[in-house]
PDB file of N, CA and C in Angstrom:
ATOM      1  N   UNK T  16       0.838  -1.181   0.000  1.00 69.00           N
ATOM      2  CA  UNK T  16       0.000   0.000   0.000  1.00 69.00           C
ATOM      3  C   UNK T  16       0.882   1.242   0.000  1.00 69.00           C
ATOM      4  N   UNK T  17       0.476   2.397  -1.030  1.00 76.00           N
ATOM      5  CA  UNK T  17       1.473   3.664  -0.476  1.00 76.00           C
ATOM      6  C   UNK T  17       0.998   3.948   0.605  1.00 76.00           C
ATOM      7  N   UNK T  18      -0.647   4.079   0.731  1.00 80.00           N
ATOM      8  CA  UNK T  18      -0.854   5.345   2.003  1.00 80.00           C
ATOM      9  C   UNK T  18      -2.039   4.447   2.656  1.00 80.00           C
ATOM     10  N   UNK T  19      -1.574   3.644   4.151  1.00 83.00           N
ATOM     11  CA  UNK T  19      -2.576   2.998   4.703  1.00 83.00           C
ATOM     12  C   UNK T  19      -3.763   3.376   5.015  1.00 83.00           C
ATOM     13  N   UNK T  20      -4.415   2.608   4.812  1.00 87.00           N
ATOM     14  CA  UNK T  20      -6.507   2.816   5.228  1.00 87.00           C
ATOM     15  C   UNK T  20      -7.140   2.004   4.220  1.00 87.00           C
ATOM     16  N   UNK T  21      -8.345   1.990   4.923  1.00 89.00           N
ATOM     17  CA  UNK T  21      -8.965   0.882   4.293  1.00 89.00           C
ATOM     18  C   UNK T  21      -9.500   0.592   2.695  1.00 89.00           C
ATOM     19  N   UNK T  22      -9.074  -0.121   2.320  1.00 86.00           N
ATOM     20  CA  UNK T  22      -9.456  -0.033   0.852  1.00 86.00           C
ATOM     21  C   UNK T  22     -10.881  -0.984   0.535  1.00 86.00           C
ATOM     22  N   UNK T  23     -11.318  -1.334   1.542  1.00 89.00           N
ATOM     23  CA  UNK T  23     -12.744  -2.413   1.410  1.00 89.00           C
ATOM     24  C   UNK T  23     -13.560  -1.906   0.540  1.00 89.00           C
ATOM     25  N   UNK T  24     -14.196  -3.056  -0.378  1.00 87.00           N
ATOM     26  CA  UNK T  24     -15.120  -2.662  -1.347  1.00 87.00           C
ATOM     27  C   UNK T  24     -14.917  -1.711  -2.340  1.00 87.00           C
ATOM     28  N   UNK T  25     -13.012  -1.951  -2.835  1.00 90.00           N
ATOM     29  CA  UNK T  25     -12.714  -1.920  -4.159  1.00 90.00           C
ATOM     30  C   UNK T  25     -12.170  -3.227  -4.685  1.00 90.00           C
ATOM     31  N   UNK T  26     -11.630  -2.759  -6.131  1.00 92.00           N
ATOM     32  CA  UNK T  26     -10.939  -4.373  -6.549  1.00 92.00           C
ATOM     33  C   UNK T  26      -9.469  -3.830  -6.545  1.00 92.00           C
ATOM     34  N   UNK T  27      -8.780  -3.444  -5.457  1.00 92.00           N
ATOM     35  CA  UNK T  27      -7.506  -3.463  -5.543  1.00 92.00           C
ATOM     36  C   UNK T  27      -6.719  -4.708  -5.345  1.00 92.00           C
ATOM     37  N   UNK T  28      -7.077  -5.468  -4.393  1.00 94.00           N
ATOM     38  CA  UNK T  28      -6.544  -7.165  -4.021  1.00 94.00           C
ATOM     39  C   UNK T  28      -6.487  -7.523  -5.339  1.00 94.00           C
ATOM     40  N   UNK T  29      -7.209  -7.558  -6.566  1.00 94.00           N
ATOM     41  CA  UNK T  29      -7.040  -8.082  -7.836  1.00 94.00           C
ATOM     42  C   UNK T  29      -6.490  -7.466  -8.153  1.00 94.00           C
ATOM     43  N   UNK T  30      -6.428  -6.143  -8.451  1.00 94.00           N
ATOM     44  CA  UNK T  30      -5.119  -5.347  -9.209  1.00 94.00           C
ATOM     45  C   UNK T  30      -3.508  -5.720  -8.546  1.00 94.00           C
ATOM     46  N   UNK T  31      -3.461  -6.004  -7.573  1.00 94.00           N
ATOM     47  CA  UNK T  31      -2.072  -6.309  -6.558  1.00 94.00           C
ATOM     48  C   UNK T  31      -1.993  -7.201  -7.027  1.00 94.00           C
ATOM     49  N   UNK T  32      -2.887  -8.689  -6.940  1.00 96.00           N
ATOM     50  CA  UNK T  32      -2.317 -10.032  -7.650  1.00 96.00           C
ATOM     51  C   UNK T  32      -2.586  -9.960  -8.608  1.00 96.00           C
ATOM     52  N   UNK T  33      -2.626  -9.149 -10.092  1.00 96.00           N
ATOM     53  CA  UNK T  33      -2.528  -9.059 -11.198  1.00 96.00           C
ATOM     54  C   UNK T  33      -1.777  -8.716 -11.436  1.00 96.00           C
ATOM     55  N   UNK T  34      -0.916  -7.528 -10.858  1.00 96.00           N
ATOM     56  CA  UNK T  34       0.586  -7.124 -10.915  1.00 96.00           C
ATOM     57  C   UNK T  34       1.289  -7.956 -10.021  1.00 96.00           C
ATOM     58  N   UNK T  35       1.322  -8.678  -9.748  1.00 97.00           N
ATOM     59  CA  UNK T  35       2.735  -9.342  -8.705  1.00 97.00           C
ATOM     60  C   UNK T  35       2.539 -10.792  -9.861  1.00 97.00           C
ATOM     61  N   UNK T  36       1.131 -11.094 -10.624  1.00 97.00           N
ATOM     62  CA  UNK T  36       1.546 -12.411 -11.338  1.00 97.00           C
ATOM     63  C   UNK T  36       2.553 -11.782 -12.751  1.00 97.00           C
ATOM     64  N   UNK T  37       1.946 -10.789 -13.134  1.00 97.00           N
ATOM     65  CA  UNK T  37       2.587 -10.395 -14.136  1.00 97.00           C
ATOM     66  C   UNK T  37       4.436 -10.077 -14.071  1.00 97.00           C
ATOM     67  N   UNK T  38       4.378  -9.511 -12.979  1.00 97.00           N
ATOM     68  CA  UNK T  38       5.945  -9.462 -12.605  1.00 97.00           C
ATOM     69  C   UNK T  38       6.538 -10.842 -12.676  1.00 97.00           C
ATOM     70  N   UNK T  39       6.087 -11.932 -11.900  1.00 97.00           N
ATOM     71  CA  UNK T  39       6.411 -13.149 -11.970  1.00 97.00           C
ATOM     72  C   UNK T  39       7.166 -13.369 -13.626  1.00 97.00           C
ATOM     73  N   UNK T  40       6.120 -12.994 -14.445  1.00 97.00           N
ATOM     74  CA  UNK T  40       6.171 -14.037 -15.614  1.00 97.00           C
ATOM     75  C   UNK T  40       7.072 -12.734 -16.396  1.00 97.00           C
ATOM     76  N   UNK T  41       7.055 -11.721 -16.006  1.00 98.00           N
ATOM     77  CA  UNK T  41       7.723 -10.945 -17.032  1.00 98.00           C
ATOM     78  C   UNK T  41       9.302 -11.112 -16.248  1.00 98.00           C
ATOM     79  N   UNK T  42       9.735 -11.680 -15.181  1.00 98.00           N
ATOM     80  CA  UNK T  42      10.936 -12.011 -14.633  1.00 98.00           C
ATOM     81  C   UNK T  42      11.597 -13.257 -15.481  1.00 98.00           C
ATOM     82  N   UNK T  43      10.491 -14.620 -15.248  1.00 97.00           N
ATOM     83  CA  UNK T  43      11.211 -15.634 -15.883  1.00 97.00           C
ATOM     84  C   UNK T  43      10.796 -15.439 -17.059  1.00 97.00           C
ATOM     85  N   UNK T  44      10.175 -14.519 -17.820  1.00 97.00           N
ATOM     86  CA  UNK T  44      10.278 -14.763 -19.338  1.00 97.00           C
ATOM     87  C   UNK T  44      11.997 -14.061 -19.448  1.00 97.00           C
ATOM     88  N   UNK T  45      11.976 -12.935 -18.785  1.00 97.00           N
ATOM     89  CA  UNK T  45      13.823 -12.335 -18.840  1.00 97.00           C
ATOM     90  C   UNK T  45      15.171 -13.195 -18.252  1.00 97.00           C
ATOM     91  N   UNK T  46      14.897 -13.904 -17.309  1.00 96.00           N
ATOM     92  CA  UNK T  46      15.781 -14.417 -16.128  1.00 96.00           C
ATOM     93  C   UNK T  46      16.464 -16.080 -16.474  1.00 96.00           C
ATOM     94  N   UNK T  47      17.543 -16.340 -16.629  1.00 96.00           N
ATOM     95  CA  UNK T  47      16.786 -18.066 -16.485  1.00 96.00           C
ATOM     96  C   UNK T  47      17.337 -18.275 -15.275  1.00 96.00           C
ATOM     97  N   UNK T  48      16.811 -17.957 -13.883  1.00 96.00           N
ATOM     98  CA  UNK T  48      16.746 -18.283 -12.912  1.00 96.00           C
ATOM     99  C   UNK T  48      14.936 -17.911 -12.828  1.00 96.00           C
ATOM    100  N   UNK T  49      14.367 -18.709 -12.811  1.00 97.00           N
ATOM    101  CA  UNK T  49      13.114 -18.834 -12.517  1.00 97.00           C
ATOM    102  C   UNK T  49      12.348 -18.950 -11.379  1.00 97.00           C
ATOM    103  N   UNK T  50      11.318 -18.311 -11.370  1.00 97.00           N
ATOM    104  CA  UNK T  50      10.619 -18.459 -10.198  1.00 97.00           C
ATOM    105  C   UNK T  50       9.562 -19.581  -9.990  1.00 97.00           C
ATOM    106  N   UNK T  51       9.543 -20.299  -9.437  1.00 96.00           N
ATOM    107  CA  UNK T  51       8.944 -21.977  -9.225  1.00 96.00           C
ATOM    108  C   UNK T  51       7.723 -21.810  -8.320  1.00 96.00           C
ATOM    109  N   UNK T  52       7.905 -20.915  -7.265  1.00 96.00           N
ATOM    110  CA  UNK T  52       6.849 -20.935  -6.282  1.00 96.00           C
ATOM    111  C   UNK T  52       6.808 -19.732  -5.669  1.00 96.00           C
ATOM    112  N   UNK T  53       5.755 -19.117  -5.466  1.00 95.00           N
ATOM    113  CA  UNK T  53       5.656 -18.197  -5.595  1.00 95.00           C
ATOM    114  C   UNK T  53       3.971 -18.190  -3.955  1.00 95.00           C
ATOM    115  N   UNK T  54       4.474 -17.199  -3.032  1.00 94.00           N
ATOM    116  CA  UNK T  54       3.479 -17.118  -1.649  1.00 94.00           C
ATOM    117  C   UNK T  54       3.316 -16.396  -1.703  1.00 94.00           C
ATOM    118  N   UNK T  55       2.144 -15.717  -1.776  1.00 92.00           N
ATOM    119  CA  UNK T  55       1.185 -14.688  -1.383  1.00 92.00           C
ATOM    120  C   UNK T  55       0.628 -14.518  -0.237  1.00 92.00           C
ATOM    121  N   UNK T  56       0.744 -13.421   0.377  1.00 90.00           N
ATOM    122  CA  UNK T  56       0.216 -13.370   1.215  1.00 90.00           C
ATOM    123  C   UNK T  56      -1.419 -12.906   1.501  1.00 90.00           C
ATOM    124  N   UNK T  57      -2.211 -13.064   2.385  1.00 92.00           N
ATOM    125  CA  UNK T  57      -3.633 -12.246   2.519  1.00 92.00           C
ATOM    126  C   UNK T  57      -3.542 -10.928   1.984  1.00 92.00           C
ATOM    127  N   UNK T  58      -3.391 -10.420   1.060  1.00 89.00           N
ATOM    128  CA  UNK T  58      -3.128  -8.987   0.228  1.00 89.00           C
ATOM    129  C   UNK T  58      -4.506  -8.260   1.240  1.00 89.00           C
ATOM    130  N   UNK T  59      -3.782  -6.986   1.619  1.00 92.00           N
ATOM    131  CA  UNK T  59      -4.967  -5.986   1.959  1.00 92.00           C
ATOM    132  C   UNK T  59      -5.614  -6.113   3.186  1.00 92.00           C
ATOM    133  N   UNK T  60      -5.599  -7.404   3.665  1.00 94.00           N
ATOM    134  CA  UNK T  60      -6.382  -7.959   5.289  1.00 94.00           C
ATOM    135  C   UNK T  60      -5.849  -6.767   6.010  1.00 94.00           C
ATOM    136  N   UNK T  61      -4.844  -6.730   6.741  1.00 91.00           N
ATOM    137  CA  UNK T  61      -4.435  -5.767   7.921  1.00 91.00           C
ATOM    138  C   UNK T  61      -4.652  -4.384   7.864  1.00 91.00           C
ATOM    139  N   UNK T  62      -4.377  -3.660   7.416  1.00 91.00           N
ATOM    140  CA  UNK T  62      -4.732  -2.102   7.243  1.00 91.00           C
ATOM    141  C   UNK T  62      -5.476  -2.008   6.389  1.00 91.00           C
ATOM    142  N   UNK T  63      -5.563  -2.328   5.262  1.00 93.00           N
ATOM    143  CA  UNK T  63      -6.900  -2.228   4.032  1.00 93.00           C
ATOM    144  C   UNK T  63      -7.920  -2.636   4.496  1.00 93.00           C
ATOM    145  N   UNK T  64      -8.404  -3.878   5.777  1.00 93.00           N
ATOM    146  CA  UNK T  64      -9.336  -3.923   6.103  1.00 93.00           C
ATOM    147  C   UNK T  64     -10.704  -4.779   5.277  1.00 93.00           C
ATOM    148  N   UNK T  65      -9.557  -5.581   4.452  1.00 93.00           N
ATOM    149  CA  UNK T  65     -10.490  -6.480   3.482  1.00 93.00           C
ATOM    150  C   UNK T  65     -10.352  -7.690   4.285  1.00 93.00           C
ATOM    151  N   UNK T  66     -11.826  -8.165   4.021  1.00 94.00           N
ATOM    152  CA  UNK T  66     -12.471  -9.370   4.727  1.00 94.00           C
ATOM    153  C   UNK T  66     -11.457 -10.411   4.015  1.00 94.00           C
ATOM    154  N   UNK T  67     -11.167 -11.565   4.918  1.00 95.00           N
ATOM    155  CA  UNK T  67     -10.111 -12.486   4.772  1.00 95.00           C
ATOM    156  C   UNK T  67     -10.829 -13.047   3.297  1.00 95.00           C
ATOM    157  N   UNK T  68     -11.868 -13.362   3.435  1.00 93.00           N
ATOM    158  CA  UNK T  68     -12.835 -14.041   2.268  1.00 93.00           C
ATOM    159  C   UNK T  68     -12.771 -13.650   1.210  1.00 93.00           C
ATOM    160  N   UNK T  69     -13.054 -12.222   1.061  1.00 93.00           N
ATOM    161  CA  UNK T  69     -12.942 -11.063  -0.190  1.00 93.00           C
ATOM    162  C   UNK T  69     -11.507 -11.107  -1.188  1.00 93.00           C
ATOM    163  N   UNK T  70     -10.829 -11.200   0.272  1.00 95.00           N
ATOM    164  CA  UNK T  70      -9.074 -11.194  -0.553  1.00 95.00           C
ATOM    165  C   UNK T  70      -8.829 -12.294  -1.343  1.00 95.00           C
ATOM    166  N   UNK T  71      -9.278 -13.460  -0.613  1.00 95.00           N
ATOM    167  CA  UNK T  71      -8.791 -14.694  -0.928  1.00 95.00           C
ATOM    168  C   UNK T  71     -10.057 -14.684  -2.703  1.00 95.00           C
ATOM    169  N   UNK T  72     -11.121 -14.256  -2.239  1.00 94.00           N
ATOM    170  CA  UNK T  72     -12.305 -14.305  -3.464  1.00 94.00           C
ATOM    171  C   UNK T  72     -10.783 -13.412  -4.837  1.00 94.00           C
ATOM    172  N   UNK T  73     -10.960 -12.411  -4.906  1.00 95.00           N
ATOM    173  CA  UNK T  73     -10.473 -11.552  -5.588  1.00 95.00           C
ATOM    174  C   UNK T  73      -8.671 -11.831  -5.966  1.00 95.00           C
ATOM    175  N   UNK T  74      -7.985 -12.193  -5.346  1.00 96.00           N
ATOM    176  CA  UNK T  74      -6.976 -13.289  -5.907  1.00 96.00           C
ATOM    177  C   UNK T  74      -7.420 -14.366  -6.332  1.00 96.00           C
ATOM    178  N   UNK T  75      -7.998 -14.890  -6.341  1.00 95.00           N
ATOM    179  CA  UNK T  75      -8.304 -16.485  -7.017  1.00 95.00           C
ATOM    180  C   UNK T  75      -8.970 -15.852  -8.578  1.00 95.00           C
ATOM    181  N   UNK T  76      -9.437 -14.891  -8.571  1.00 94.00           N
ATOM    182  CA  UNK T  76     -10.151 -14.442 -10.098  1.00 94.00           C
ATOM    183  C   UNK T  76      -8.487 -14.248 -10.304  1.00 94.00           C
ATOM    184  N   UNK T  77      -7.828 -12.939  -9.995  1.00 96.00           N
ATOM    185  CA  UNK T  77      -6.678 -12.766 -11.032  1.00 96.00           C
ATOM    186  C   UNK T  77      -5.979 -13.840 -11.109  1.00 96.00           C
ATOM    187  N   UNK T  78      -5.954 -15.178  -9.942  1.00 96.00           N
ATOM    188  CA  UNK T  78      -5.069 -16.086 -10.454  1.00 96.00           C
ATOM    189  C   UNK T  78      -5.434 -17.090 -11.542  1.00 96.00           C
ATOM    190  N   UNK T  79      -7.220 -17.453 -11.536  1.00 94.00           N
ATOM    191  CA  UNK T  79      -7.708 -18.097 -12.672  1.00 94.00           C
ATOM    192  C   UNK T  79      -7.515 -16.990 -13.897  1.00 94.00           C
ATOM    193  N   UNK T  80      -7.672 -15.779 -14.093  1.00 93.00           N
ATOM    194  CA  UNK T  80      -7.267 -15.340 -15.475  1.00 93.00           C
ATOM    195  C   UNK T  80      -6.443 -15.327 -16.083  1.00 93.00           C
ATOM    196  N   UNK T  81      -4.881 -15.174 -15.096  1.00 95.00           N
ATOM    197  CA  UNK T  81      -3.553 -15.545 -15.597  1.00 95.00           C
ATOM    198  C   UNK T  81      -3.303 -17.005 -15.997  1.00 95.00           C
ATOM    199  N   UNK T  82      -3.996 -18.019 -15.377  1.00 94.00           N
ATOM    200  CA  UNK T  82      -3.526 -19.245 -16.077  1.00 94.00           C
ATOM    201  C   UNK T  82      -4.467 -19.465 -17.221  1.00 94.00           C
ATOM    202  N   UNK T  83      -5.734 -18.672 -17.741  1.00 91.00           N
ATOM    203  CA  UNK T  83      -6.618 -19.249 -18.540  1.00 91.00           C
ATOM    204  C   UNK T  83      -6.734 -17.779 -19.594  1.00 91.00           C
ATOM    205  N   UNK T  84      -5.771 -17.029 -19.916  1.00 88.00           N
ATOM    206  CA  UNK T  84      -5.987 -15.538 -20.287  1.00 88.00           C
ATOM    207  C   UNK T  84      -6.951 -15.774 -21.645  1.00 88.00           C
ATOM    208  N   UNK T  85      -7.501 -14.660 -21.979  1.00 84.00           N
ATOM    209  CA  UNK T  85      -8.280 -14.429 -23.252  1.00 84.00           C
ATOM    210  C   UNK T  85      -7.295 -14.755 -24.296  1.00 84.00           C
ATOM    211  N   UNK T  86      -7.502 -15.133 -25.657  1.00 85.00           N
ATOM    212  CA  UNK T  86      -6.989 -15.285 -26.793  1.00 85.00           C
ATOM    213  C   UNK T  86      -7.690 -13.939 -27.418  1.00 85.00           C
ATOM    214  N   UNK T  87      -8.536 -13.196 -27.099  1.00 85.00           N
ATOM    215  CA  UNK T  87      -8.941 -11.833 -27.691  1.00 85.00           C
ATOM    216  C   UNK T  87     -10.075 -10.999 -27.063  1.00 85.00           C
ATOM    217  N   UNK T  88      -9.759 -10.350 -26.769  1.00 85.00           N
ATOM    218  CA  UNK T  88     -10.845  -9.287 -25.892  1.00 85.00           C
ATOM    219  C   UNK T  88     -12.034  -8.740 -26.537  1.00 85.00           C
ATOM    220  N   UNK T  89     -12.748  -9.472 -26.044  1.00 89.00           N
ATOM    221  CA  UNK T  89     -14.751  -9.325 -26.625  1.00 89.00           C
ATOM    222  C   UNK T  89     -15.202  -8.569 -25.565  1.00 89.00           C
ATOM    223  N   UNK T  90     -16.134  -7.654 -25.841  1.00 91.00           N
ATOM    224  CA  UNK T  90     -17.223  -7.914 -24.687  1.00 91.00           C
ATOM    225  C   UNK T  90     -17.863  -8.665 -23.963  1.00 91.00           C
ATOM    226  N   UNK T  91     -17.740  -9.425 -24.003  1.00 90.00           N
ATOM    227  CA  UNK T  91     -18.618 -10.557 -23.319  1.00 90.00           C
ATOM    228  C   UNK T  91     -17.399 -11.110 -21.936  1.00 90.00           C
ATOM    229  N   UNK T  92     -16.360 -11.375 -22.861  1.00 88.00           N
ATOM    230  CA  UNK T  92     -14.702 -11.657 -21.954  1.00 88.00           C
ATOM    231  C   UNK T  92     -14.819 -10.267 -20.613  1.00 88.00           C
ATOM    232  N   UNK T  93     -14.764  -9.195 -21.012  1.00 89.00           N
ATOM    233  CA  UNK T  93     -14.741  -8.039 -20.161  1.00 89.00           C
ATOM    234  C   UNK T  93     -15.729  -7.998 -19.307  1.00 89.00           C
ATOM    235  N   UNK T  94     -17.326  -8.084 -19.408  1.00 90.00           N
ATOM    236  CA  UNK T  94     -18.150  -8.116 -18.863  1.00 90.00           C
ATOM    237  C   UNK T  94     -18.117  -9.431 -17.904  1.00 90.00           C
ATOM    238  N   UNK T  95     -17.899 -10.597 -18.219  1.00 88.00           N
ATOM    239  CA  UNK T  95     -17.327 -11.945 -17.486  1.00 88.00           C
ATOM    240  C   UNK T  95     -16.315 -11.572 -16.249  1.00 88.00           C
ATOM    241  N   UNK T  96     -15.422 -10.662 -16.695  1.00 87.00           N
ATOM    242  CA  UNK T  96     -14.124 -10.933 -15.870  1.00 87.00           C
ATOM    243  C   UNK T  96     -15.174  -9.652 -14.603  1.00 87.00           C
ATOM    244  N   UNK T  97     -15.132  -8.690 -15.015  1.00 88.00           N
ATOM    245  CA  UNK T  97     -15.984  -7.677 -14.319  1.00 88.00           C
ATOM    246  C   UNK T  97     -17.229  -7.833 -13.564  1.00 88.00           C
ATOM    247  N   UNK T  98     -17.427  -8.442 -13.741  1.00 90.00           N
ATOM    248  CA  UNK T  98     -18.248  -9.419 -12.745  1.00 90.00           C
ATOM    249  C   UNK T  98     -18.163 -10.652 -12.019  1.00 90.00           C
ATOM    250  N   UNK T  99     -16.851 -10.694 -12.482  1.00 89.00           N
ATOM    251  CA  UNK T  99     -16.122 -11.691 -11.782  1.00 89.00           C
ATOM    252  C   UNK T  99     -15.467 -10.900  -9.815  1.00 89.00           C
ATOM    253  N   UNK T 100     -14.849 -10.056 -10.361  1.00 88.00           N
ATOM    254  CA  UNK T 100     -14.053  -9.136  -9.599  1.00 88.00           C
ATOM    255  C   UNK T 100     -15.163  -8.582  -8.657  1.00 88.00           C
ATOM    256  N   UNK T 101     -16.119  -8.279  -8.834  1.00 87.00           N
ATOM    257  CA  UNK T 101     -16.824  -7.287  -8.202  1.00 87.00           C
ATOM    258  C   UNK T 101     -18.377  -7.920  -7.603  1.00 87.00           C
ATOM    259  N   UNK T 102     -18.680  -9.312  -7.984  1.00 86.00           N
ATOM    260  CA  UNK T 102     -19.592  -9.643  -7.146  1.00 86.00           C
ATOM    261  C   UNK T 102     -19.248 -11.314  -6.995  1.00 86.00           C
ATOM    262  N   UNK T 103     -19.857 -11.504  -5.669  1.00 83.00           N
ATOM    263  CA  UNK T 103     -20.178 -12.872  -5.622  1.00 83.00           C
ATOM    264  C   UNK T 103     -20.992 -13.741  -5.510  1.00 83.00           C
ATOM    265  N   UNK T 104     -21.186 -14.099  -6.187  1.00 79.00           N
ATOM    266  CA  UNK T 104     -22.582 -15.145  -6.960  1.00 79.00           C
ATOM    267  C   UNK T 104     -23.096 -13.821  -6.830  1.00 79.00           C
ATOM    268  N   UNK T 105     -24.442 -13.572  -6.876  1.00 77.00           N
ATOM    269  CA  UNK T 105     -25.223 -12.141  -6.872  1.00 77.00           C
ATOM    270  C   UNK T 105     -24.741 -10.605  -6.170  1.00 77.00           C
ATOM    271  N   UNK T 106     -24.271 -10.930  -5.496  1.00 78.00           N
ATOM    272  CA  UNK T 106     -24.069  -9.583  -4.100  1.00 78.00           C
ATOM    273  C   UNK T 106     -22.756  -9.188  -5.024  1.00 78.00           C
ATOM    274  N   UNK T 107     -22.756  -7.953  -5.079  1.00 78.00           N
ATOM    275  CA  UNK T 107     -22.029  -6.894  -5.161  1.00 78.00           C
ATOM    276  C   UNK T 107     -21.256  -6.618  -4.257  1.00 78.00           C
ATOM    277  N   UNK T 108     -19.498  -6.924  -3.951  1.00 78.00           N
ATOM    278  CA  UNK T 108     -18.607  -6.907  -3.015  1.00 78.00           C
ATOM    279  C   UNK T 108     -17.805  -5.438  -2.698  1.00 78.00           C
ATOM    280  N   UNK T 109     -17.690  -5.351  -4.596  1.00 75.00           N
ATOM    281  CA  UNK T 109     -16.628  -4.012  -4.515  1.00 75.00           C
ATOM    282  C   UNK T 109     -17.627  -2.981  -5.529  1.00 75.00           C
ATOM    283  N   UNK T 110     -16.880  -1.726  -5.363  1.00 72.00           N
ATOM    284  CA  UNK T 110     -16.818  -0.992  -6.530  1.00 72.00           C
ATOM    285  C   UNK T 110     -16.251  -0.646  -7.647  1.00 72.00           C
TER     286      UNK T 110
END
């Protein structure tokens, strides 16, 4: 976080593990010392104030999109992922 406080009921936890997978892969695509395993922590729980559930919800989307990425960006792909991020099953989590 630059500037602590609560970030509940945005999709930053997905933006954080969307950038920390991407770093991953843009390392060993450069490196050949590779990264094999890779721990995350509860992104956002302690000072952001995101529900343990939420975090863990909202990393598991950016981590299923990085292993399953689009072959081409439709609407339908965008609207999918965006509603992926932001509700669960019905309820509306973030903004």
């Amino acid at each position: 976080m630059r500037v602590t406080g609560s970030i509940e009921g945005t999709d930053k936890v997905y933006s954080a593990t969307w950038a920390a997978l991407l770093a991953i892969h843009a390392h060993n695509r450069a490196s050949e010392h590779k990264i094999e395993v890779a721990v995350f922590p509860a992104m956002e729980t302690g000072f952001g104030g995101v529900p343990y559930g939420e975090a863990a919800r909202q990393m598991a989307v950016a981590y299923r999109y990085y292993l399953e990425p689009p072959h081409k960006l439709d609407w339908d792909f965008v609207a999918e992922r965006q509603k992926a991020i932001h509700y669960d099953g019905r309820k509306q989590v973030s903004r």
